[in-house]
PDB file of C-alpha atoms and ligand atoms in Angstrom:
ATOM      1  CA  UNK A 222      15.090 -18.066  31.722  1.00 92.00           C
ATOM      2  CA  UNK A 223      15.042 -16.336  35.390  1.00 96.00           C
ATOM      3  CA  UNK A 224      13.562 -13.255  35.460  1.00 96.00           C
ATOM      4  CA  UNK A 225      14.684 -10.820  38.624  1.00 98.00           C
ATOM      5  CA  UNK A 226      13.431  -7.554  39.387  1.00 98.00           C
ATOM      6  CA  UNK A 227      15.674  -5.166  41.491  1.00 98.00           C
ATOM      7  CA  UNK A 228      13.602  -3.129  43.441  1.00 98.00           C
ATOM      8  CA  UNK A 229      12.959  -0.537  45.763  1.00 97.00           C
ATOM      9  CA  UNK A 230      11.249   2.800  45.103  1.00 96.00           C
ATOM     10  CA  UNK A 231      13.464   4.899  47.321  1.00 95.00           C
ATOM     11  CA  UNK A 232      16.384   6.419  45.526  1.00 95.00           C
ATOM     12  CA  UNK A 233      19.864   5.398  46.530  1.00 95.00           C
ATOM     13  CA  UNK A 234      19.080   1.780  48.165  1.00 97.00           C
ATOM     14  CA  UNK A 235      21.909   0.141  46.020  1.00 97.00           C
ATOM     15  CA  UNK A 236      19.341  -1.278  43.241  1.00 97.00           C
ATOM     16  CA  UNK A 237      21.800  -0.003  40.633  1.00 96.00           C
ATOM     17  CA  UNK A 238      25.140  -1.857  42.563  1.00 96.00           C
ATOM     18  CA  UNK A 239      22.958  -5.063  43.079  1.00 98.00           C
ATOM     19  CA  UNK A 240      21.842  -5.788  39.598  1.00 97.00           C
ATOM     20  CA  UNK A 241      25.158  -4.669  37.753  1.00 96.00           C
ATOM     21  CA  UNK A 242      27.425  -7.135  40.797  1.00 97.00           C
ATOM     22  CA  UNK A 243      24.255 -10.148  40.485  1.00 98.00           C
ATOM     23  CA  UNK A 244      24.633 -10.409  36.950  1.00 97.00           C
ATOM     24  CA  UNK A 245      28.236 -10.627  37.204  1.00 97.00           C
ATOM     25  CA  UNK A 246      28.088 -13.054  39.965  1.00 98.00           C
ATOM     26  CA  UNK A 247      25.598 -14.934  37.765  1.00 98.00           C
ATOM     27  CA  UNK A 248      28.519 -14.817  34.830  1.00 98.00           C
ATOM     28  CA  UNK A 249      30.872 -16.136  37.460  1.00 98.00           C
ATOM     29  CA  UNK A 250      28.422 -19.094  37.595  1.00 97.00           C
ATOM     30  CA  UNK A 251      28.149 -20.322  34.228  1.00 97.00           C
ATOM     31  CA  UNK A 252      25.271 -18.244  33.446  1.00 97.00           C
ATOM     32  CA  UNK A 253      24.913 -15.775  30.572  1.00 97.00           C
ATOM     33  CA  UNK A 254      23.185 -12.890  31.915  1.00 97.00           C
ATOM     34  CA  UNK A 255      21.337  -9.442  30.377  1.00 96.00           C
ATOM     35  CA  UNK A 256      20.345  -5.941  32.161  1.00 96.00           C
ATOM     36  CA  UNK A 257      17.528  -4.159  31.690  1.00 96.00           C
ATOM     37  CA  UNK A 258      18.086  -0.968  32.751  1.00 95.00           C
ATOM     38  CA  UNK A 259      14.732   0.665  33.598  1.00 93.00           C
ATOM     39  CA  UNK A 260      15.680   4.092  35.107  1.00 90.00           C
ATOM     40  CA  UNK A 261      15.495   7.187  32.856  1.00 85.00           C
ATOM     41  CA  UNK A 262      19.101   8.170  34.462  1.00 83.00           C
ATOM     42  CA  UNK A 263      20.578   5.007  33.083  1.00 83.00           C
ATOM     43  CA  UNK A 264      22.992   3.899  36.149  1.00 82.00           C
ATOM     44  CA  UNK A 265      23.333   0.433  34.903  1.00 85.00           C
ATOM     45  CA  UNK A 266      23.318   1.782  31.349  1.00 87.00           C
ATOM     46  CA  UNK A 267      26.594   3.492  32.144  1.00 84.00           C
ATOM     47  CA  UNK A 268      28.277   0.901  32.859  1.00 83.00           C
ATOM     48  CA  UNK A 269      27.747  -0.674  29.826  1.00 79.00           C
ATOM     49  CA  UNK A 270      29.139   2.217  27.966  1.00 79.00           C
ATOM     50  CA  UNK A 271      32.445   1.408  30.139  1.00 78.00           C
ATOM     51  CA  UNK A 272      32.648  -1.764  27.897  1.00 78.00           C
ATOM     52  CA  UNK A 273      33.870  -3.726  31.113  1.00 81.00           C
ATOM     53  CA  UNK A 274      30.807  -5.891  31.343  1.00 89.00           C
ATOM     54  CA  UNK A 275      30.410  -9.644  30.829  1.00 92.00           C
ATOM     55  CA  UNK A 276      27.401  -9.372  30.078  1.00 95.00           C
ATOM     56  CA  UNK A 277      24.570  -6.573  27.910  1.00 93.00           C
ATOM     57  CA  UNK A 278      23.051  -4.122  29.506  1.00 94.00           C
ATOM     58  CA  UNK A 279      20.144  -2.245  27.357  1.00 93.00           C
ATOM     59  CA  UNK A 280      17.690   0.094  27.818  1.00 92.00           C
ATOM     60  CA  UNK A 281      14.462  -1.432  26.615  1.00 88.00           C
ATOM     61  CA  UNK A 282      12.845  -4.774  26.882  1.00 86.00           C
ATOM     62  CA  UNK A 283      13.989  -7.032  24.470  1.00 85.00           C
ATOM     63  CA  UNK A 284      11.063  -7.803  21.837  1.00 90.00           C
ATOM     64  CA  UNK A 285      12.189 -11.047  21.226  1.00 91.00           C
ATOM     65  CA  UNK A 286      13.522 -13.780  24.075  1.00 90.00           C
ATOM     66  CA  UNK A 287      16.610 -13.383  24.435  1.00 93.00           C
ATOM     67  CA  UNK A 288      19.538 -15.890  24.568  1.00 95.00           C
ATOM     68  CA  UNK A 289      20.557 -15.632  28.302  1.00 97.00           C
ATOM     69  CA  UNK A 290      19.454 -17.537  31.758  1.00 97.00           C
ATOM     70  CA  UNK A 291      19.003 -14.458  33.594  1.00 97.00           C
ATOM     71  CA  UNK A 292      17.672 -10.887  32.875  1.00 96.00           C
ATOM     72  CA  UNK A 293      17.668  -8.544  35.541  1.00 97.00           C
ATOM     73  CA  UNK A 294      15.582  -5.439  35.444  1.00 97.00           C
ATOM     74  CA  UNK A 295      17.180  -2.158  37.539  1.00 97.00           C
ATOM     75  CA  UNK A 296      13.989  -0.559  38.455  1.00 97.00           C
ATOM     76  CA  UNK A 297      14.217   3.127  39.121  1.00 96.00           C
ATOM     77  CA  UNK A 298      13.698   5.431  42.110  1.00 96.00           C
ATOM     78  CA  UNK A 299       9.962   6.677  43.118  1.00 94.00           C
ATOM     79  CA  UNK A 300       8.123   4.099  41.077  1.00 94.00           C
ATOM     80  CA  UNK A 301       5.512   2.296  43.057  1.00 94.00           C
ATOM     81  CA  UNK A 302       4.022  -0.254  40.749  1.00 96.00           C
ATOM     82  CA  UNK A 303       5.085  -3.638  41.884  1.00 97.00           C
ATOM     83  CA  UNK A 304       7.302  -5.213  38.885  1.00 97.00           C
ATOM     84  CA  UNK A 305       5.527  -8.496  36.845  1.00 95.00           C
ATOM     85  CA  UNK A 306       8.105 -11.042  37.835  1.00 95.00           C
ATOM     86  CA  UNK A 307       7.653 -13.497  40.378  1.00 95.00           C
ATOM     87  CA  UNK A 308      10.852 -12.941  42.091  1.00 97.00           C
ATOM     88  CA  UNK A 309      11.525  -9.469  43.184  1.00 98.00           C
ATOM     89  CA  UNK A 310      15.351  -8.633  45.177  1.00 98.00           C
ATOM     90  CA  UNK A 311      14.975  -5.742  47.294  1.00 98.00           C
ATOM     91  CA  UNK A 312      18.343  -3.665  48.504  1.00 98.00           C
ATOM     92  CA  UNK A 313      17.676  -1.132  51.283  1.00 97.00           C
ATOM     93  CA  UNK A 314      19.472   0.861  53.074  1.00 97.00           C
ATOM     94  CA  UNK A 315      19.259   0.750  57.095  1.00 96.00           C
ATOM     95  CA  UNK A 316      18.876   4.198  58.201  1.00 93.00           C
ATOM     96  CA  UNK A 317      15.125   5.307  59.485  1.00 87.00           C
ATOM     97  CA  UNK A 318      14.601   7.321  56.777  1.00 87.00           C
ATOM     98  CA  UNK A 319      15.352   4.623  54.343  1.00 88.00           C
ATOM     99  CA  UNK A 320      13.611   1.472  56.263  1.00 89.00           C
ATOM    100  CA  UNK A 321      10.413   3.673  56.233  1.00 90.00           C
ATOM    101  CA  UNK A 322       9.954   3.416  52.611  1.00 92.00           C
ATOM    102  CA  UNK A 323      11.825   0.389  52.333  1.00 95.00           C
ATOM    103  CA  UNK A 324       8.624  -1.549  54.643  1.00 95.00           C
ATOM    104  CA  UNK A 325       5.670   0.357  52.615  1.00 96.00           C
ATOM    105  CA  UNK A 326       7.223  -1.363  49.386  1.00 97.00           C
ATOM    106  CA  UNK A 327       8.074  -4.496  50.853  1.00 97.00           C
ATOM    107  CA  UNK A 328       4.335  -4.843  51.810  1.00 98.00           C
ATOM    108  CA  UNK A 329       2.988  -4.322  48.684  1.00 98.00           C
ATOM    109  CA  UNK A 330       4.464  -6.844  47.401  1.00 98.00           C
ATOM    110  CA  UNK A 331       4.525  -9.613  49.640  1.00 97.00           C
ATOM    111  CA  UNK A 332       0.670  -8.296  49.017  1.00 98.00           C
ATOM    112  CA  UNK A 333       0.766  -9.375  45.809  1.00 97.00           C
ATOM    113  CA  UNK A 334       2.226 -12.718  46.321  1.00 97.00           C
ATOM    114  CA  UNK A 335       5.972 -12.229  45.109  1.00 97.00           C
ATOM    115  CA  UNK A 336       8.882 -14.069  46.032  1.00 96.00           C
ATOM    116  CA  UNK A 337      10.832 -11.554  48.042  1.00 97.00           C
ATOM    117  CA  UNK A 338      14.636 -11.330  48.337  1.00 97.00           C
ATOM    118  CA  UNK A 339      15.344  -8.487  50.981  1.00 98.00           C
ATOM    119  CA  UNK A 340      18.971  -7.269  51.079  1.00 98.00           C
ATOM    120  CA  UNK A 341      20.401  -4.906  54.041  1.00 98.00           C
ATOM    121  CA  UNK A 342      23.540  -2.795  52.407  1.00 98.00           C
ATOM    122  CA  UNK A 343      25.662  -0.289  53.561  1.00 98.00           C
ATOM    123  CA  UNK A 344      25.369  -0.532  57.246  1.00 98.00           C
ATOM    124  CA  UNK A 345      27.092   2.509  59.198  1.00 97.00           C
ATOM    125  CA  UNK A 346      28.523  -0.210  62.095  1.00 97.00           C
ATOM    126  CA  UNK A 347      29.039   3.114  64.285  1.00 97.00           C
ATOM    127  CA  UNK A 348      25.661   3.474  64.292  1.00 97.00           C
ATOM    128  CA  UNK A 349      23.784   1.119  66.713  1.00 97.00           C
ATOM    129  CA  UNK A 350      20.303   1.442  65.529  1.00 96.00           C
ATOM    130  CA  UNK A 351      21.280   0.313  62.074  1.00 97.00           C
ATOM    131  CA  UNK A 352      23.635  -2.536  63.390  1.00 98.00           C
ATOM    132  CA  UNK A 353      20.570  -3.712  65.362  1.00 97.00           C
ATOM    133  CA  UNK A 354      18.371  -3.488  62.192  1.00 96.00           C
ATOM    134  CA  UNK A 355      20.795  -5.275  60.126  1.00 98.00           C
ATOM    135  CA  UNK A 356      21.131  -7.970  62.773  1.00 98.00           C
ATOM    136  CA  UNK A 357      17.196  -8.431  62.973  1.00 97.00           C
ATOM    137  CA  UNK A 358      17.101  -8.578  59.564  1.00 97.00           C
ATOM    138  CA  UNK A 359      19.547 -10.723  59.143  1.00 98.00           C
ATOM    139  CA  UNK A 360      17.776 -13.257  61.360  1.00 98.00           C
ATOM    140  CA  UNK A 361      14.656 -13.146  58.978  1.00 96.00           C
ATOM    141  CA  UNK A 362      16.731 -14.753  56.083  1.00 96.00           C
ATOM    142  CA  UNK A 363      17.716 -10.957  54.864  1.00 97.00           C
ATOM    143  CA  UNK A 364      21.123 -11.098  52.807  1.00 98.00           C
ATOM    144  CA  UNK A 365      23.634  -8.440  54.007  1.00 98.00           C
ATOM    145  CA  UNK A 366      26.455  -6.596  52.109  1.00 98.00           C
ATOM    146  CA  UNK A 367      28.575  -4.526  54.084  1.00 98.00           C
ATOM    147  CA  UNK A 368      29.401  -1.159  54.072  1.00 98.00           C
ATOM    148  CA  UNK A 369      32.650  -1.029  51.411  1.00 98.00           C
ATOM    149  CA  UNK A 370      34.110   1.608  49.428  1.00 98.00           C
ATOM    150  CA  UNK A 371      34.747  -0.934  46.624  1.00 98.00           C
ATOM    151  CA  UNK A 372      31.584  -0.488  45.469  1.00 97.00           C
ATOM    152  CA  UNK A 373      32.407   3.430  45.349  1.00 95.00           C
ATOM    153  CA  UNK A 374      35.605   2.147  43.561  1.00 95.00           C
ATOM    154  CA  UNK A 375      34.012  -0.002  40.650  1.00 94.00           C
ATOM    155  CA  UNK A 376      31.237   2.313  40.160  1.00 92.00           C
ATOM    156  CA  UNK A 377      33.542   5.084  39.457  1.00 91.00           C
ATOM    157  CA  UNK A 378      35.479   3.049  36.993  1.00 92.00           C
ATOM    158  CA  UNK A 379      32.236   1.189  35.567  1.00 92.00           C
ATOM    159  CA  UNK A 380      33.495  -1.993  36.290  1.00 94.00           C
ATOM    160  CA  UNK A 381      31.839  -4.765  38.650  1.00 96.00           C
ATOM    161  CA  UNK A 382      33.487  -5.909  41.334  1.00 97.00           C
ATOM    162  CA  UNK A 383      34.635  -9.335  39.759  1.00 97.00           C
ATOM    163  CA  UNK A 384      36.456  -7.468  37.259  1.00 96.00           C
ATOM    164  CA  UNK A 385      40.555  -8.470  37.505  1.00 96.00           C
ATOM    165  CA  UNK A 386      41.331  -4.478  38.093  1.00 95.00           C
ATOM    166  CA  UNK A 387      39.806  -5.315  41.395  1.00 97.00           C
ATOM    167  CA  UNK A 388      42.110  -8.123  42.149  1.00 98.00           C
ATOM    168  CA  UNK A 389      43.797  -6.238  44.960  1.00 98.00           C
ATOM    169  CA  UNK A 390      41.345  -3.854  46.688  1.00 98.00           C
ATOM    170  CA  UNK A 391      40.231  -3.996  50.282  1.00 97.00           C
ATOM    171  CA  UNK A 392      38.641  -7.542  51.342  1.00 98.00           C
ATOM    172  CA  UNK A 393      37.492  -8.091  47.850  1.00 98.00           C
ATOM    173  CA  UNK A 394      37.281 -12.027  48.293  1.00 98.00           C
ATOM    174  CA  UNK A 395      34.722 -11.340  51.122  1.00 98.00           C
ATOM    175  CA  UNK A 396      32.869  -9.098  48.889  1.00 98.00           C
ATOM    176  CA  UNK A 397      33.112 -11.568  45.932  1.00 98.00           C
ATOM    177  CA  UNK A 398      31.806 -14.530  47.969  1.00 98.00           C
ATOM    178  CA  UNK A 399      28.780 -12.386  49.242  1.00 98.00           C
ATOM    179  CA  UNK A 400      27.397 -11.712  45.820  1.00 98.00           C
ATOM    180  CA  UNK A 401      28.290 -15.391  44.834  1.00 98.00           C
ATOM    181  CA  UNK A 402      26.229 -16.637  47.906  1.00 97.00           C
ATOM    182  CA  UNK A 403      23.561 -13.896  47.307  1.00 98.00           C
ATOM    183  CA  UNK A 404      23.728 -14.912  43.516  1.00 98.00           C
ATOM    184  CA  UNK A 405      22.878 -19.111  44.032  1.00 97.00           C
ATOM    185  CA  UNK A 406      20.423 -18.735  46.242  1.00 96.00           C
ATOM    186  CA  UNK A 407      18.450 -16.003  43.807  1.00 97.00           C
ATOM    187  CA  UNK A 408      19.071 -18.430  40.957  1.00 95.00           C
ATOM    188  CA  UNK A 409      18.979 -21.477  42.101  1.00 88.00           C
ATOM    189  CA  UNK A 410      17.243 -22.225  45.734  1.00 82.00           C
ATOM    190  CA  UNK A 411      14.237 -19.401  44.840  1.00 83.00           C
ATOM    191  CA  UNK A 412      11.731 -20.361  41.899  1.00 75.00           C
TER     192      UNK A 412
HETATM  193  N1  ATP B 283      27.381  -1.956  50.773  1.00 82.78           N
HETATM  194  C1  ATP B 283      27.694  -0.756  50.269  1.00 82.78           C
HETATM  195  N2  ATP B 283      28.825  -0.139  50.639  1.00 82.78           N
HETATM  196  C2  ATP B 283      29.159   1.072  50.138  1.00 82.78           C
HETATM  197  N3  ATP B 283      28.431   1.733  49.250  1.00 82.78           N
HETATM  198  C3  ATP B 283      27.285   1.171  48.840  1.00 82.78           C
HETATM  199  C4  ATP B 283      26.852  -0.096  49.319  1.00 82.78           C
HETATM  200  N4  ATP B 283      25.669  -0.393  48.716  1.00 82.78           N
HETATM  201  C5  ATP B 283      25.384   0.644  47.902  1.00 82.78           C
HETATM  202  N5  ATP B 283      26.350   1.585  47.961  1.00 82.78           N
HETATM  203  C6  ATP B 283      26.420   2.855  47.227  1.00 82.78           C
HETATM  204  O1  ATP B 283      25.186   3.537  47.334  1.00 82.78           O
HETATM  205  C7  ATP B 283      25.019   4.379  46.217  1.00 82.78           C
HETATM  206  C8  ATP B 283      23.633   4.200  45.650  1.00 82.78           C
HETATM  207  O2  ATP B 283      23.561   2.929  45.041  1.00 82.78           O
HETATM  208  P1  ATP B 283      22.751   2.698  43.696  1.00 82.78           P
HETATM  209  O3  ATP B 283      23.029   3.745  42.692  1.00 82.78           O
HETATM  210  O4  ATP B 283      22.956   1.293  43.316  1.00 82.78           O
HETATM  211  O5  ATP B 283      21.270   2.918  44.267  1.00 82.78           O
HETATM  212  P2  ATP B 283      19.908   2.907  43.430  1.00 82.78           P
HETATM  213  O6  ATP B 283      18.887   2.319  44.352  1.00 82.78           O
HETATM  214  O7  ATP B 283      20.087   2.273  42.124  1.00 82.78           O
HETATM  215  O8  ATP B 283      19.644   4.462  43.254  1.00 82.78           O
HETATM  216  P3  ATP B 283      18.513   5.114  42.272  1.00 82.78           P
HETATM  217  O9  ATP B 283      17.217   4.900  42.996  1.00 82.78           O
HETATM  218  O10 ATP B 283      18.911   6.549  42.228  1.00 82.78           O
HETATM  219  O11 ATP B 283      18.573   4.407  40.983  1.00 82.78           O
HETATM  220  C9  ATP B 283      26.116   4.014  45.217  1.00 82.78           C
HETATM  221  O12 ATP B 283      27.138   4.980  45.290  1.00 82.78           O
HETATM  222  C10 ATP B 283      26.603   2.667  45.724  1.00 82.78           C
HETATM  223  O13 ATP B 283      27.966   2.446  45.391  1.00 82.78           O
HETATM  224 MG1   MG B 284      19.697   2.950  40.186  1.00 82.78          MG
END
């Protein structure tokens, strides 16, 4: 069993949108998949409750091993203790601001010898500091998702973005085959 920890301790870095869109990606392939939804406000829990999911999502760790290749824990905002998995994905957000924290967190970890995923998401391509980042980034092995209001769009409805209801929105197929790519290299080319 693979055992992924979304994280990033600023608030509003996408952790939520990566671990509810990677464990459907993982569904997509072949894998049964579970989220542990760590934050007190329960984003990922939420989604559950919209009964759209191919997959659990719960709030506490489950006491016994449970019967899925992946489990994907949706740390929450302002928590600086690096999670116990090996493998850690970390969404940020480009702006200043967001990098800042983003970098501290990063460095802690790398500090304690985990396998890092970095993600850049969100990009604001009118803004040439961030498309700069995101390109820099992107040349370090960084995965980037770009700025889309689907993600707004299956939020909303609780849905992930592989969900059929989402057959038809905006560049969806580009969208899809991001979090498919992001999805076999975090379980399959990263132990
Ligand atoms: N690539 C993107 N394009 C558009 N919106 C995005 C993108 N990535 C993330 N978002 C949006 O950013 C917002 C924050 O994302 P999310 O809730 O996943 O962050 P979080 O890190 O889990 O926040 P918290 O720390 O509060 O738990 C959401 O509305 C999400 O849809
Ligand atoms: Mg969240």
């Amino acid at each position: 069993m693979k055992v992924i920890d979304i994280f990033n301790p600023k608030g509003g870095n996408g952790k939520s949108m990566v671990a509810i869109n990677l464990a459907a990606a993982s569904v997509e392939l072949g894998k049964k998949a579970m989220v542990v939804c760590q934050d007190p406000q329960g984003t990922s829990i939420l989604y559950g409750k919209g009964g759209n999911m191919p997959f659990s999502v719960v709030s506490d760790i489950p006491k016994s091993k449970p019967d899925v290749d992946v489990i994907i824990f949706d740390h929450p905002a302002n928590v600086w203790d690096i999670p116990e998995g090996n493998l850690l994905v970390m969404p940020f957000k480009p702006p200043r601001d967001q990098y800042a924290t983003f970098i501290d967190a990063y460095k802690k970890a790398e500090a304690a010898g985990k396998n890092i995923v970095t993600i850049v998401t969100d990009t604001n391509q009118h803004r040439r500091d961030e498309v700069e980042l995101t390109k820099a980034m992107k040349k370090k092995g960084a995965f980037v998702l770009p700025s889309s209001g689907v993600y707004g769009r299956a939020a909303s409805e609780y849905r992930t973005i592989f969900d059929p209801a989402l057959n038809k929105a905006y560049k969806i197929s580009e969208r899809r085959r991001e979090f498919l790519q992001l999805a076999t290299h975090v379980l399959i080319e990263v132990k």
